[in-house]
Amino acid sequence: MSMIGHFLAVPQTELEALRADPEQIDQVLFTDHEDDALDIEKAWHGIHFLLTGQVGPAAGPLGNVVFGLAPIGEEDLGYGPAMGTDAADVAAIAAALDGVTDDELRARFDPAAMDEVYPNIWDEGEEAMDYLATHLQSLRAFYRDAAARGHAVITWLG
């Protein structure tokens, strides 16, 4: 099973309803939300590392881009529970993502430092960095759009 990073923008009220009744998570995540959803394939961990310099959890808005803020219930969706990020935090994440340039991220790309970063394809050099950059552009646009609509975000790995 491969670890794919999934993101879904939802109205804040929907996130609050899920927190109150986490048993509904499958119904929300796995129904037709095509226009509000994004998957970044296996790029999630490399993006997290480039944004934070950390393999694991990191503080601040950039640390919450991939992993979200708080679990929604306890159901394991493949690699842990879904994580919810409130609309106010989504706006901060979008602003933080817009504040990091592609050149800065390319300068942080260091295959030797990324041995523990999934999926460990970093020795492919420029091709691997392009893979991350492409998915990061999609993620920036996703967060920018979610923030503009005042939406919360649900993230999960599965």
PDB file of C-alpha atoms in Angstrom:
ATOM      1  CA  MET A   1       0.000   0.000   0.000  1.00  0.00           C
ATOM      2  CA  SER A   2       1.446   3.344  -0.965  1.00  0.00           C
ATOM      3  CA  MET A   3       1.068   6.463   1.122  1.00  0.00           C
ATOM      4  CA  ILE A   4      -0.793   9.099  -0.860  1.00  0.00           C
ATOM      5  CA  GLY A   5      -1.372  12.573   0.595  1.00  0.00           C
ATOM      6  CA  HIS A   6      -5.023  13.606   0.328  1.00  0.00           C
ATOM      7  CA  PHE A   7      -6.582  17.022   0.963  1.00  0.00           C
ATOM      8  CA  LEU A   8     -10.238  18.063   1.065  1.00  0.00           C
ATOM      9  CA  ALA A   9     -11.593  21.589   1.514  1.00  0.00           C
ATOM     10  CA  VAL A  10     -14.883  21.719   3.415  1.00  0.00           C
ATOM     11  CA  PRO A  11     -16.986  24.461   4.983  1.00  0.00           C
ATOM     12  CA  GLN A  12     -15.977  25.114   8.608  1.00  0.00           C
ATOM     13  CA  THR A  13     -19.416  23.904   9.724  1.00  0.00           C
ATOM     14  CA  GLU A  14     -18.784  20.517   8.075  1.00  0.00           C
ATOM     15  CA  LEU A  15     -15.483  20.110   9.931  1.00  0.00           C
ATOM     16  CA  GLU A  16     -17.228  20.993  13.201  1.00  0.00           C
ATOM     17  CA  ALA A  17     -19.969  18.433  12.466  1.00  0.00           C
ATOM     18  CA  LEU A  18     -17.288  15.775  11.850  1.00  0.00           C
ATOM     19  CA  ARG A  19     -15.603  16.593  15.137  1.00  0.00           C
ATOM     20  CA  ALA A  20     -18.951  16.111  16.865  1.00  0.00           C
ATOM     21  CA  ASP A  21     -19.652  12.857  15.000  1.00  0.00           C
ATOM     22  CA  PRO A  22     -16.364  11.412  13.663  1.00  0.00           C
ATOM     23  CA  GLU A  23     -18.154   8.218  12.577  1.00  0.00           C
ATOM     24  CA  GLN A  24     -19.258  10.176   9.479  1.00  0.00           C
ATOM     25  CA  ILE A  25     -15.674  10.627   8.230  1.00  0.00           C
ATOM     26  CA  ASP A  26     -15.861   7.961   5.501  1.00  0.00           C
ATOM     27  CA  GLN A  27     -19.075   9.420   4.128  1.00  0.00           C
ATOM     28  CA  VAL A  28     -17.531  12.895   3.915  1.00  0.00           C
ATOM     29  CA  LEU A  29     -14.134  11.885   2.539  1.00  0.00           C
ATOM     30  CA  PHE A  30     -15.198   9.237   0.093  1.00  0.00           C
ATOM     31  CA  THR A  31     -18.174  10.872  -1.589  1.00  0.00           C
ATOM     32  CA  ASP A  32     -18.006  13.083  -4.645  1.00  0.00           C
ATOM     33  CA  HIS A  33     -15.907  16.100  -3.658  1.00  0.00           C
ATOM     34  CA  GLU A  34     -13.829  16.155  -6.846  1.00  0.00           C
ATOM     35  CA  ASP A  35     -13.823  19.964  -7.126  1.00  0.00           C
ATOM     36  CA  ASP A  36     -12.719  20.394  -3.513  1.00  0.00           C
ATOM     37  CA  ALA A  37     -10.152  17.589  -3.323  1.00  0.00           C
ATOM     38  CA  LEU A  38      -6.472  17.217  -4.129  1.00  0.00           C
ATOM     39  CA  ASP A  39      -4.050  14.354  -3.898  1.00  0.00           C
ATOM     40  CA  ILE A  40      -0.340  14.957  -4.129  1.00  0.00           C
ATOM     41  CA  GLU A  41       0.634  11.334  -4.653  1.00  0.00           C
ATOM     42  CA  LYS A  42       3.773  10.383  -2.727  1.00  0.00           C
ATOM     43  CA  ALA A  43       5.160  13.935  -2.715  1.00  0.00           C
ATOM     44  CA  TRP A  44       3.655  14.787   0.694  1.00  0.00           C
ATOM     45  CA  HIS A  45       6.675  13.863   2.834  1.00  0.00           C
ATOM     46  CA  GLY A  46       9.230  15.531   0.564  1.00  0.00           C
ATOM     47  CA  ILE A  47       7.115  18.696   0.515  1.00  0.00           C
ATOM     48  CA  HIS A  48       6.862  18.637   4.318  1.00  0.00           C
ATOM     49  CA  PHE A  49      10.641  18.245   4.567  1.00  0.00           C
ATOM     50  CA  LEU A  50      11.347  21.109   2.139  1.00  0.00           C
ATOM     51  CA  LEU A  51       8.921  23.401   3.968  1.00  0.00           C
ATOM     52  CA  THR A  52      10.083  22.606   7.504  1.00  0.00           C
ATOM     53  CA  GLY A  53      13.481  20.897   7.399  1.00  0.00           C
ATOM     54  CA  GLN A  54      11.926  18.163   9.580  1.00  0.00           C
ATOM     55  CA  VAL A  55      11.161  14.507   8.867  1.00  0.00           C
ATOM     56  CA  GLY A  56       8.435  14.437  11.540  1.00  0.00           C
ATOM     57  CA  PRO A  57       5.967  16.959  12.935  1.00  0.00           C
ATOM     58  CA  ALA A  58       6.952  20.622  12.900  1.00  0.00           C
ATOM     59  CA  ALA A  59       5.508  23.775  14.444  1.00  0.00           C
ATOM     60  CA  GLY A  60       3.873  26.691  12.707  1.00  0.00           C
ATOM     61  CA  PRO A  61       1.720  27.051   9.616  1.00  0.00           C
ATOM     62  CA  LEU A  62       4.242  25.340   7.317  1.00  0.00           C
ATOM     63  CA  GLY A  63       4.365  22.384   9.706  1.00  0.00           C
ATOM     64  CA  ASN A  64       0.608  21.976   9.316  1.00  0.00           C
ATOM     65  CA  VAL A  65       0.452  22.037   5.501  1.00  0.00           C
ATOM     66  CA  VAL A  66       0.664  18.262   5.086  1.00  0.00           C
ATOM     67  CA  PHE A  67      -0.180  16.878   8.511  1.00  0.00           C
ATOM     68  CA  GLY A  68      -3.007  19.205   9.551  1.00  0.00           C
ATOM     69  CA  LEU A  69      -3.726  20.353  13.080  1.00  0.00           C
ATOM     70  CA  ALA A  70      -5.926  17.939  15.028  1.00  0.00           C
ATOM     71  CA  PRO A  71      -7.214  14.392  14.554  1.00  0.00           C
ATOM     72  CA  ILE A  72     -10.835  13.860  13.627  1.00  0.00           C
ATOM     73  CA  GLY A  73     -11.777  10.795  15.612  1.00  0.00           C
ATOM     74  CA  GLU A  74      -9.600   7.728  15.758  1.00  0.00           C
ATOM     75  CA  GLU A  75     -10.408   5.809  12.566  1.00  0.00           C
ATOM     76  CA  ASP A  76      -7.223   4.757  10.804  1.00  0.00           C
ATOM     77  CA  LEU A  77      -7.538   5.720   7.140  1.00  0.00           C
ATOM     78  CA  GLY A  78      -4.413   3.867   6.109  1.00  0.00           C
ATOM     79  CA  TYR A  79      -1.744   5.741   8.047  1.00  0.00           C
ATOM     80  CA  GLY A  80      -3.568   7.280  10.968  1.00  0.00           C
ATOM     81  CA  PRO A  81      -6.722   9.342  11.330  1.00  0.00           C
ATOM     82  CA  ALA A  82      -7.824  12.249   9.186  1.00  0.00           C
ATOM     83  CA  MET A  83      -6.634  15.608  10.483  1.00  0.00           C
ATOM     84  CA  GLY A  84      -8.730  18.766  10.511  1.00  0.00           C
ATOM     85  CA  THR A  85      -7.472  22.310  10.103  1.00  0.00           C
ATOM     86  CA  ASP A  86      -9.836  25.188  10.868  1.00  0.00           C
ATOM     87  CA  ALA A  87     -10.541  27.881   8.283  1.00  0.00           C
ATOM     88  CA  ALA A  88      -8.554  30.530  10.194  1.00  0.00           C
ATOM     89  CA  ASP A  89      -5.509  28.241  10.201  1.00  0.00           C
ATOM     90  CA  VAL A  90      -6.031  27.479   6.494  1.00  0.00           C
ATOM     91  CA  ALA A  91      -5.674  31.201   5.767  1.00  0.00           C
ATOM     92  CA  ALA A  92      -2.407  31.304   7.747  1.00  0.00           C
ATOM     93  CA  ILE A  93      -1.121  28.221   5.899  1.00  0.00           C
ATOM     94  CA  ALA A  94      -1.995  29.735   2.507  1.00  0.00           C
ATOM     95  CA  ALA A  95      -0.137  32.943   3.418  1.00  0.00           C
ATOM     96  CA  ALA A  96       2.881  31.002   4.681  1.00  0.00           C
ATOM     97  CA  LEU A  97       3.010  28.898   1.503  1.00  0.00           C
ATOM     98  CA  ASP A  98       2.856  32.028  -0.634  1.00  0.00           C
ATOM     99  CA  GLY A  99       5.756  33.447   1.403  1.00  0.00           C
ATOM    100  CA  VAL A 100       8.156  30.652   0.409  1.00  0.00           C
ATOM    101  CA  THR A 101       9.600  30.939  -3.078  1.00  0.00           C
ATOM    102  CA  ASP A 102      10.333  28.036  -5.391  1.00  0.00           C
ATOM    103  CA  ASP A 103      13.978  29.118  -5.420  1.00  0.00           C
ATOM    104  CA  GLU A 104      14.144  28.857  -1.610  1.00  0.00           C
ATOM    105  CA  LEU A 105      12.669  25.370  -1.727  1.00  0.00           C
ATOM    106  CA  ARG A 106      15.029  24.273  -4.497  1.00  0.00           C
ATOM    107  CA  ALA A 107      17.929  25.507  -2.362  1.00  0.00           C
ATOM    108  CA  ARG A 108      16.663  23.319   0.518  1.00  0.00           C
ATOM    109  CA  PHE A 109      16.548  20.197  -1.649  1.00  0.00           C
ATOM    110  CA  ASP A 110      19.349  17.987  -0.323  1.00  0.00           C
ATOM    111  CA  PRO A 111      19.089  14.294  -1.292  1.00  0.00           C
ATOM    112  CA  ALA A 112      21.758  13.329   1.266  1.00  0.00           C
ATOM    113  CA  ALA A 113      19.642  14.790   4.096  1.00  0.00           C
ATOM    114  CA  MET A 114      16.458  13.105   2.859  1.00  0.00           C
ATOM    115  CA  ASP A 115      17.282   9.432   3.548  1.00  0.00           C
ATOM    116  CA  GLU A 116      14.347   9.101   5.966  1.00  0.00           C
ATOM    117  CA  VAL A 117      11.911  10.980   3.729  1.00  0.00           C
ATOM    118  CA  TYR A 118       9.277   8.864   1.945  1.00  0.00           C
ATOM    119  CA  PRO A 119       9.383   7.601  -0.813  1.00  0.00           C
ATOM    120  CA  ASN A 120      13.181   7.913  -0.874  1.00  0.00           C
ATOM    121  CA  ILE A 121      13.552   8.740  -4.572  1.00  0.00           C
ATOM    122  CA  TRP A 122      15.672  11.815  -3.904  1.00  0.00           C
ATOM    123  CA  ASP A 123      18.835  10.496  -5.547  1.00  0.00           C
ATOM    124  CA  GLU A 124      17.031  11.118  -8.848  1.00  0.00           C
ATOM    125  CA  GLY A 125      18.048  14.753  -8.356  1.00  0.00           C
ATOM    126  CA  GLU A 126      16.397  17.378 -10.530  1.00  0.00           C
ATOM    127  CA  GLU A 127      13.639  15.011 -11.645  1.00  0.00           C
ATOM    128  CA  ALA A 128      12.690  14.352  -8.000  1.00  0.00           C
ATOM    129  CA  MET A 129      12.762  18.076  -7.208  1.00  0.00           C
ATOM    130  CA  ASP A 130      10.519  18.786 -10.216  1.00  0.00           C
ATOM    131  CA  TYR A 131       8.077  16.150  -8.910  1.00  0.00           C
ATOM    132  CA  LEU A 132       7.928  17.954  -5.558  1.00  0.00           C
ATOM    133  CA  ALA A 133       7.674  21.407  -7.159  1.00  0.00           C
ATOM    134  CA  THR A 134       4.760  20.368  -9.370  1.00  0.00           C
ATOM    135  CA  HIS A 135       2.777  18.992  -6.432  1.00  0.00           C
ATOM    136  CA  LEU A 136       3.697  21.941  -4.233  1.00  0.00           C
ATOM    137  CA  GLN A 137       2.280  24.335  -6.839  1.00  0.00           C
ATOM    138  CA  SER A 138      -0.977  22.361  -6.752  1.00  0.00           C
ATOM    139  CA  LEU A 139      -0.967  22.421  -2.951  1.00  0.00           C
ATOM    140  CA  ARG A 140      -0.374  26.191  -2.877  1.00  0.00           C
ATOM    141  CA  ALA A 141      -3.299  26.744  -5.247  1.00  0.00           C
ATOM    142  CA  PHE A 142      -5.486  24.373  -3.196  1.00  0.00           C
ATOM    143  CA  TYR A 143      -4.799  26.215   0.089  1.00  0.00           C
ATOM    144  CA  ARG A 144      -5.141  29.618  -1.592  1.00  0.00           C
ATOM    145  CA  ASP A 145      -8.552  28.618  -2.968  1.00  0.00           C
ATOM    146  CA  ALA A 146      -9.702  27.072   0.333  1.00  0.00           C
ATOM    147  CA  ALA A 147      -8.659  30.223   2.210  1.00  0.00           C
ATOM    148  CA  ALA A 148     -10.425  32.485  -0.297  1.00  0.00           C
ATOM    149  CA  ARG A 149     -13.637  30.507   0.251  1.00  0.00           C
ATOM    150  CA  GLY A 150     -13.228  30.491   4.038  1.00  0.00           C
ATOM    151  CA  HIS A 151     -13.008  26.687   4.089  1.00  0.00           C
ATOM    152  CA  ALA A 152     -11.394  24.307   6.540  1.00  0.00           C
ATOM    153  CA  VAL A 153      -9.144  21.491   5.273  1.00  0.00           C
ATOM    154  CA  ILE A 154      -9.082  17.790   6.051  1.00  0.00           C
ATOM    155  CA  THR A 155      -5.866  15.891   5.319  1.00  0.00           C
ATOM    156  CA  TRP A 156      -5.095  12.178   5.450  1.00  0.00           C
ATOM    157  CA  LEU A 157      -2.572   9.651   4.256  1.00  0.00           C
ATOM    158  CA  GLY A 158      -3.910   6.518   2.655  1.00  0.00           C
TER     159      GLY A 158
END
